[in-house]
PDB file of C-alpha atoms in Angstrom:
ATOM      1  CA  MET O   1     108.821 -60.679 -54.397  1.00 62.00           C
ATOM      2  CA  SER O   2     108.922 -64.469 -54.378  1.00 69.00           C
ATOM      3  CA  LYS O   3     107.341 -66.766 -51.815  1.00 69.00           C
ATOM      4  CA  LYS O   4     110.797 -67.447 -50.426  1.00 70.00           C
ATOM      5  CA  GLN O   5     111.428 -63.742 -49.856  1.00 72.00           C
ATOM      6  CA  GLY O   6     108.015 -63.368 -48.227  1.00 71.00           C
ATOM      7  CA  ALA O   7     108.733 -66.274 -45.905  1.00 68.00           C
ATOM      8  CA  ILE O   8     112.092 -64.756 -44.970  1.00 73.00           C
ATOM      9  CA  ILE O   9     110.405 -61.457 -44.128  1.00 75.00           C
ATOM     10  CA  VAL O  10     107.807 -63.191 -41.946  1.00 71.00           C
ATOM     11  CA  VAL O  11     110.568 -65.072 -40.090  1.00 68.00           C
ATOM     12  CA  LEU O  12     112.461 -61.810 -39.593  1.00 70.00           C
ATOM     13  CA  LEU O  13     109.324 -60.208 -38.164  1.00 70.00           C
ATOM     14  CA  ALA O  14     108.975 -63.052 -35.698  1.00 69.00           C
ATOM     15  CA  LEU O  15     112.595 -62.497 -34.683  1.00 66.00           C
ATOM     16  CA  ILE O  16     111.978 -58.763 -34.213  1.00 77.00           C
ATOM     17  CA  ILE O  17     109.029 -59.482 -31.934  1.00 74.00           C
ATOM     18  CA  SER O  18     111.041 -62.039 -29.970  1.00 66.00           C
ATOM     19  CA  ALA O  19     113.988 -59.641 -29.678  1.00 64.00           C
ATOM     20  CA  GLY O  20     111.693 -56.901 -28.389  1.00 68.00           C
ATOM     21  CA  ILE O  21     110.202 -59.151 -25.743  1.00 68.00           C
ATOM     22  CA  LEU O  22     113.632 -60.434 -24.753  1.00 59.00           C
ATOM     23  CA  ALA O  23     115.050 -56.907 -24.601  1.00 63.00           C
ATOM     24  CA  THR O  24     112.163 -55.827 -22.403  1.00 62.00           C
ATOM     25  CA  LYS O  25     112.838 -58.641 -19.978  1.00 61.00           C
ATOM     26  CA  LEU O  26     116.626 -58.285 -19.976  1.00 57.00           C
ATOM     27  CA  ASN O  27     116.916 -54.504 -20.171  1.00 58.00           C
ATOM     28  CA  ASN O  28     117.192 -54.042 -16.445  1.00 47.00           C
ATOM     29  CA  ASP O  29     120.131 -54.830 -14.167  1.00 39.00           C
ATOM     30  CA  SER O  30     118.117 -56.364 -11.371  1.00 40.00           C
ATOM     31  CA  LEU O  31     118.350 -58.898  -8.632  1.00 36.00           C
ATOM     32  CA  TYR O  32     115.472 -61.367  -8.802  1.00 38.00           C
ATOM     33  CA  VAL O  33     114.213 -63.458  -5.930  1.00 38.00           C
ATOM     34  CA  GLY O  34     111.355 -65.697  -7.041  1.00 39.00           C
ATOM     35  CA  GLU O  35     108.750 -67.963  -5.540  1.00 39.00           C
ATOM     36  CA  GLN O  36     106.461 -70.447  -7.270  1.00 41.00           C
ATOM     37  CA  LEU O  37     102.926 -70.007  -5.916  1.00 43.00           C
ATOM     38  CA  ASN O  38     101.324 -73.217  -7.068  1.00 45.00           C
ATOM     39  CA  GLY O  39     102.653 -76.501  -8.357  1.00 45.00           C
ATOM     40  CA  ASP O  40     101.032 -76.292 -11.771  1.00 49.00           C
ATOM     41  CA  GLY O  41     103.192 -73.338 -12.847  1.00 49.00           C
ATOM     42  CA  GLN O  42     100.354 -70.916 -13.468  1.00 51.00           C
ATOM     43  CA  THR O  43     101.506 -68.024 -11.330  1.00 50.00           C
ATOM     44  CA  ILE O  44     105.032 -67.021 -10.389  1.00 51.00           C
ATOM     45  CA  SER O  45     105.755 -64.217  -7.960  1.00 50.00           C
ATOM     46  CA  THR O  46     109.114 -62.515  -8.297  1.00 48.00           C
ATOM     47  CA  SER O  47     110.476 -59.774  -6.094  1.00 46.00           C
ATOM     48  CA  GLN O  48     112.921 -57.344  -7.683  1.00 49.00           C
ATOM     49  CA  THR O  49     115.269 -54.597  -6.522  1.00 46.00           C
ATOM     50  CA  ASP O  50     116.728 -52.070  -8.953  1.00 45.00           C
ATOM     51  CA  THR O  51     118.988 -49.029  -8.746  1.00 41.00           C
ATOM     52  CA  THR O  52     116.955 -46.956 -11.200  1.00 49.00           C
ATOM     53  CA  THR O  53     113.716 -45.348 -10.112  1.00 62.00           C
ATOM     54  CA  SER O  54     110.563 -47.325 -10.712  1.00 61.00           C
ATOM     55  CA  SER O  55     108.864 -44.510 -12.593  1.00 67.00           C
ATOM     56  CA  ASN O  56     111.738 -44.309 -15.072  1.00 86.00           C
ATOM     57  CA  PHE O  57     111.735 -48.077 -15.428  1.00 89.00           C
ATOM     58  CA  PHE O  58     108.044 -48.250 -16.275  1.00 90.00           C
ATOM     59  CA  ALA O  59     108.210 -45.291 -18.671  1.00 89.00           C
ATOM     60  CA  GLU O  60     111.286 -46.657 -20.459  1.00 91.00           C
ATOM     61  CA  GLN O  61     109.862 -50.158 -20.773  1.00 91.00           C
ATOM     62  CA  LYS O  62     106.520 -48.904 -22.106  1.00 91.00           C
ATOM     63  CA  ILE O  63     108.328 -46.786 -24.700  1.00 92.00           C
ATOM     64  CA  LEU O  64     110.524 -49.737 -25.694  1.00 93.00           C
ATOM     65  CA  ARG O  65     107.503 -52.045 -25.935  1.00 92.00           C
ATOM     66  CA  ASP O  66     105.462 -49.530 -27.931  1.00 92.00           C
ATOM     67  CA  ASN O  67     108.324 -48.753 -30.333  1.00 92.00           C
ATOM     68  CA  THR O  68     108.947 -52.445 -30.986  1.00 92.00           C
ATOM     69  CA  GLU O  69     105.260 -53.126 -31.550  1.00 91.00           C
ATOM     70  CA  ASN O  70     104.845 -50.062 -33.798  1.00 91.00           C
ATOM     71  CA  SER O  71     107.815 -51.101 -35.913  1.00 92.00           C
ATOM     72  CA  THR O  72     106.515 -54.636 -36.242  1.00 92.00           C
ATOM     73  CA  LEU O  73     102.993 -53.480 -37.129  1.00 91.00           C
ATOM     74  CA  LYS O  74     104.375 -51.097 -39.750  1.00 92.00           C
ATOM     75  CA  THR O  75     106.434 -53.890 -41.333  1.00 92.00           C
ATOM     76  CA  LEU O  76     103.473 -56.258 -41.307  1.00 91.00           C
ATOM     77  CA  GLN O  77     101.242 -53.617 -42.907  1.00 92.00           C
ATOM     78  CA  THR O  78     103.852 -53.048 -45.625  1.00 92.00           C
ATOM     79  CA  LEU O  79     103.785 -56.765 -46.432  1.00 89.00           C
ATOM     80  CA  ILE O  80      99.996 -56.837 -46.485  1.00 91.00           C
ATOM     81  CA  ASP O  81      99.910 -53.897 -48.907  1.00 92.00           C
ATOM     82  CA  ASP O  82     102.648 -55.290 -51.200  1.00 90.00           C
ATOM     83  CA  ASP O  83     101.214 -56.547 -54.500  1.00 90.00           C
ATOM     84  CA  ASN O  84     104.189 -58.880 -55.014  1.00 90.00           C
ATOM     85  CA  VAL O  85     103.401 -60.949 -51.916  1.00 87.00           C
ATOM     86  CA  SER O  86     101.315 -64.086 -52.469  1.00 90.00           C
ATOM     87  CA  LYS O  87      97.794 -64.321 -51.071  1.00 91.00           C
ATOM     88  CA  GLU O  88      98.902 -67.104 -48.724  1.00 92.00           C
ATOM     89  CA  GLU O  89     101.711 -64.958 -47.279  1.00 91.00           C
ATOM     90  CA  LYS O  90      99.357 -61.964 -47.024  1.00 90.00           C
ATOM     91  CA  ASP O  91      96.876 -64.106 -45.083  1.00 93.00           C
ATOM     92  CA  LYS O  92      99.599 -65.296 -42.671  1.00 92.00           C
ATOM     93  CA  THR O  93     100.855 -61.740 -42.265  1.00 92.00           C
ATOM     94  CA  ALA O  94      97.339 -60.412 -41.698  1.00 93.00           C
ATOM     95  CA  GLN O  95      96.824 -63.077 -39.012  1.00 93.00           C
ATOM     96  CA  LYS O  96     100.064 -62.027 -37.259  1.00 93.00           C
ATOM     97  CA  TYR O  97      99.012 -58.376 -37.535  1.00 93.00           C
ATOM     98  CA  THR O  98      95.667 -59.196 -35.934  1.00 94.00           C
ATOM     99  CA  GLU O  99      97.312 -61.231 -33.146  1.00 93.00           C
ATOM    100  CA  LEU O 100      99.792 -58.456 -32.351  1.00 92.00           C
ATOM    101  CA  THR O 101      97.042 -55.823 -32.354  1.00 94.00           C
ATOM    102  CA  LEU O 102      94.910 -57.969 -30.033  1.00 94.00           C
ATOM    103  CA  ALA O 103      97.882 -58.547 -27.699  1.00 94.00           C
ATOM    104  CA  ARG O 104      98.555 -54.808 -27.656  1.00 94.00           C
ATOM    105  CA  ASN O 105      94.930 -54.047 -26.788  1.00 96.00           C
ATOM    106  CA  ASN O 106      94.974 -56.728 -24.081  1.00 96.00           C
ATOM    107  CA  GLU O 107      98.154 -55.260 -22.551  1.00 96.00           C
ATOM    108  CA  SER O 108      96.536 -51.856 -22.383  1.00 95.00           C
ATOM    109  CA  GLU O 109      93.288 -53.213 -20.934  1.00 97.00           C
ATOM    110  CA  VAL O 110      95.078 -55.236 -18.226  1.00 97.00           C
ATOM    111  CA  GLU O 111      97.164 -52.190 -17.258  1.00 96.00           C
ATOM    112  CA  THR O 112      94.079 -49.951 -17.089  1.00 96.00           C
ATOM    113  CA  ILE O 113      92.008 -52.384 -15.011  1.00 97.00           C
ATOM    114  CA  LEU O 114      94.825 -53.073 -12.546  1.00 97.00           C
ATOM    115  CA  LYS O 115      95.518 -49.352 -12.120  1.00 95.00           C
ATOM    116  CA  ALA O 116      91.803 -48.852 -11.454  1.00 96.00           C
ATOM    117  CA  LYS O 117      92.044 -51.539  -8.773  1.00 95.00           C
ATOM    118  CA  GLY O 118      94.698 -49.516  -6.957  1.00 93.00           C
ATOM    119  CA  PHE O 119      98.049 -50.711  -8.278  1.00 93.00           C
ATOM    120  CA  GLN O 120     100.419 -47.752  -8.834  1.00 88.00           C
ATOM    121  CA  GLU O 121     102.397 -48.741 -11.915  1.00 93.00           C
ATOM    122  CA  ILE O 122     101.776 -51.719 -14.169  1.00 94.00           C
ATOM    123  CA  LEU O 123     103.565 -53.050 -17.228  1.00 95.00           C
ATOM    124  CA  CYS O 124     101.900 -55.946 -19.030  1.00 96.00           C
ATOM    125  CA  LEU O 125     103.609 -58.049 -21.705  1.00 95.00           C
ATOM    126  CA  VAL O 126     101.417 -60.525 -23.583  1.00 94.00           C
ATOM    127  CA  GLU O 127     103.132 -63.390 -25.371  1.00 90.00           C
ATOM    128  CA  GLU O 128     101.527 -66.327 -27.168  1.00 87.00           C
ATOM    129  CA  SER O 129     101.057 -68.557 -24.129  1.00 91.00           C
ATOM    130  CA  LYS O 130     102.234 -66.415 -21.210  1.00 95.00           C
ATOM    131  CA  VAL O 131     101.583 -62.987 -19.729  1.00 96.00           C
ATOM    132  CA  SER O 132     104.158 -61.118 -17.646  1.00 96.00           C
ATOM    133  CA  VAL O 133     102.893 -58.378 -15.342  1.00 96.00           C
ATOM    134  CA  ILE O 134     105.407 -56.079 -13.657  1.00 95.00           C
ATOM    135  CA  VAL O 135     103.914 -54.283 -10.650  1.00 95.00           C
ATOM    136  CA  LYS O 136     105.353 -51.331  -8.731  1.00 93.00           C
ATOM    137  CA  THR O 137     105.009 -52.115  -5.054  1.00 90.00           C
ATOM    138  CA  ALA O 138     106.556 -50.928  -1.809  1.00 89.00           C
ATOM    139  CA  GLU O 139     105.861 -54.231  -0.057  1.00 91.00           C
ATOM    140  CA  LYS O 140     105.520 -57.844  -1.106  1.00 93.00           C
ATOM    141  CA  LEU O 141     102.194 -58.488  -2.814  1.00 94.00           C
ATOM    142  CA  THR O 142      99.682 -60.494  -0.821  1.00 94.00           C
ATOM    143  CA  ASP O 143      98.215 -63.752  -2.081  1.00 95.00           C
ATOM    144  CA  LYS O 144      94.911 -61.899  -2.558  1.00 95.00           C
ATOM    145  CA  GLN O 145      96.603 -59.267  -4.764  1.00 95.00           C
ATOM    146  CA  LEU O 146      98.415 -61.947  -6.788  1.00 96.00           C
ATOM    147  CA  LYS O 147      95.119 -63.784  -7.322  1.00 96.00           C
ATOM    148  CA  GLN O 148      93.461 -60.495  -8.316  1.00 96.00           C
ATOM    149  CA  ILE O 149      96.172 -59.858 -10.935  1.00 96.00           C
ATOM    150  CA  GLN O 150      95.909 -63.413 -12.257  1.00 96.00           C
ATOM    151  CA  THR O 151      92.115 -63.144 -12.494  1.00 97.00           C
ATOM    152  CA  VAL O 152      92.233 -59.838 -14.391  1.00 97.00           C
ATOM    153  CA  VAL O 153      94.855 -61.190 -16.802  1.00 97.00           C
ATOM    154  CA  TYR O 154      92.859 -64.355 -17.454  1.00 97.00           C
ATOM    155  CA  ASP O 155      89.571 -62.480 -17.879  1.00 97.00           C
ATOM    156  CA  VAL O 156      91.140 -60.188 -20.492  1.00 97.00           C
ATOM    157  CA  THR O 157      93.557 -62.516 -22.314  1.00 96.00           C
ATOM    158  CA  LYS O 158      92.242 -66.037 -21.571  1.00 95.00           C
ATOM    159  CA  ILE O 159      95.869 -67.040 -20.870  1.00 95.00           C
ATOM    160  CA  MET O 160      96.395 -69.096 -17.698  1.00 94.00           C
ATOM    161  CA  GLU O 161     100.173 -68.743 -17.310  1.00 95.00           C
ATOM    162  CA  VAL O 162     100.810 -65.448 -15.533  1.00 95.00           C
ATOM    163  CA  GLU O 163     104.170 -64.245 -14.229  1.00 95.00           C
ATOM    164  CA  VAL O 164     103.926 -61.447 -11.669  1.00 95.00           C
ATOM    165  CA  ILE O 165     107.115 -59.477 -11.067  1.00 94.00           C
ATOM    166  CA  GLU O 166     107.241 -57.117  -8.122  1.00 93.00           C
ATOM    167  CA  LYS O 167     109.262 -53.949  -8.783  1.00 88.00           C
ATOM    168  CA  GLN O 168     110.271 -51.788  -5.844  1.00 81.00           C
TER     169      GLN O 168
END
């Protein structure tokens, strides 16, 4: 495999990851009503109403996220193991593999900590410079709860931009 082919594969992997994240965000037919909490754009609170049950939503989205991540990790590992890929491409691919694995671990850790703090259902999506947290809630989250979510996300991921989406 030439360097050009390796580069094409890496670009395709980036597209797969982007498509998975986009599909996760767009895969629900919802009505969003949002509110910016602070002027610097760090935290956004969004309230959401949906016709499907919340439990199904969270289960489906976690499966979709996990399947996309598993597929991407498998493809990255195949590139790393391929003897025809240059060392430079293998290094770039290994870096992407490490970043995706770290993001996956961070998603899981954020979800676990927030559930331990009393939130019913949580779905966390870590991107390069932003984290989206979807929270099952019967009522609008309080400022204290929003700050708690933002703090947990920052402590785990070190990413300041946090989008909190309330799912009823």
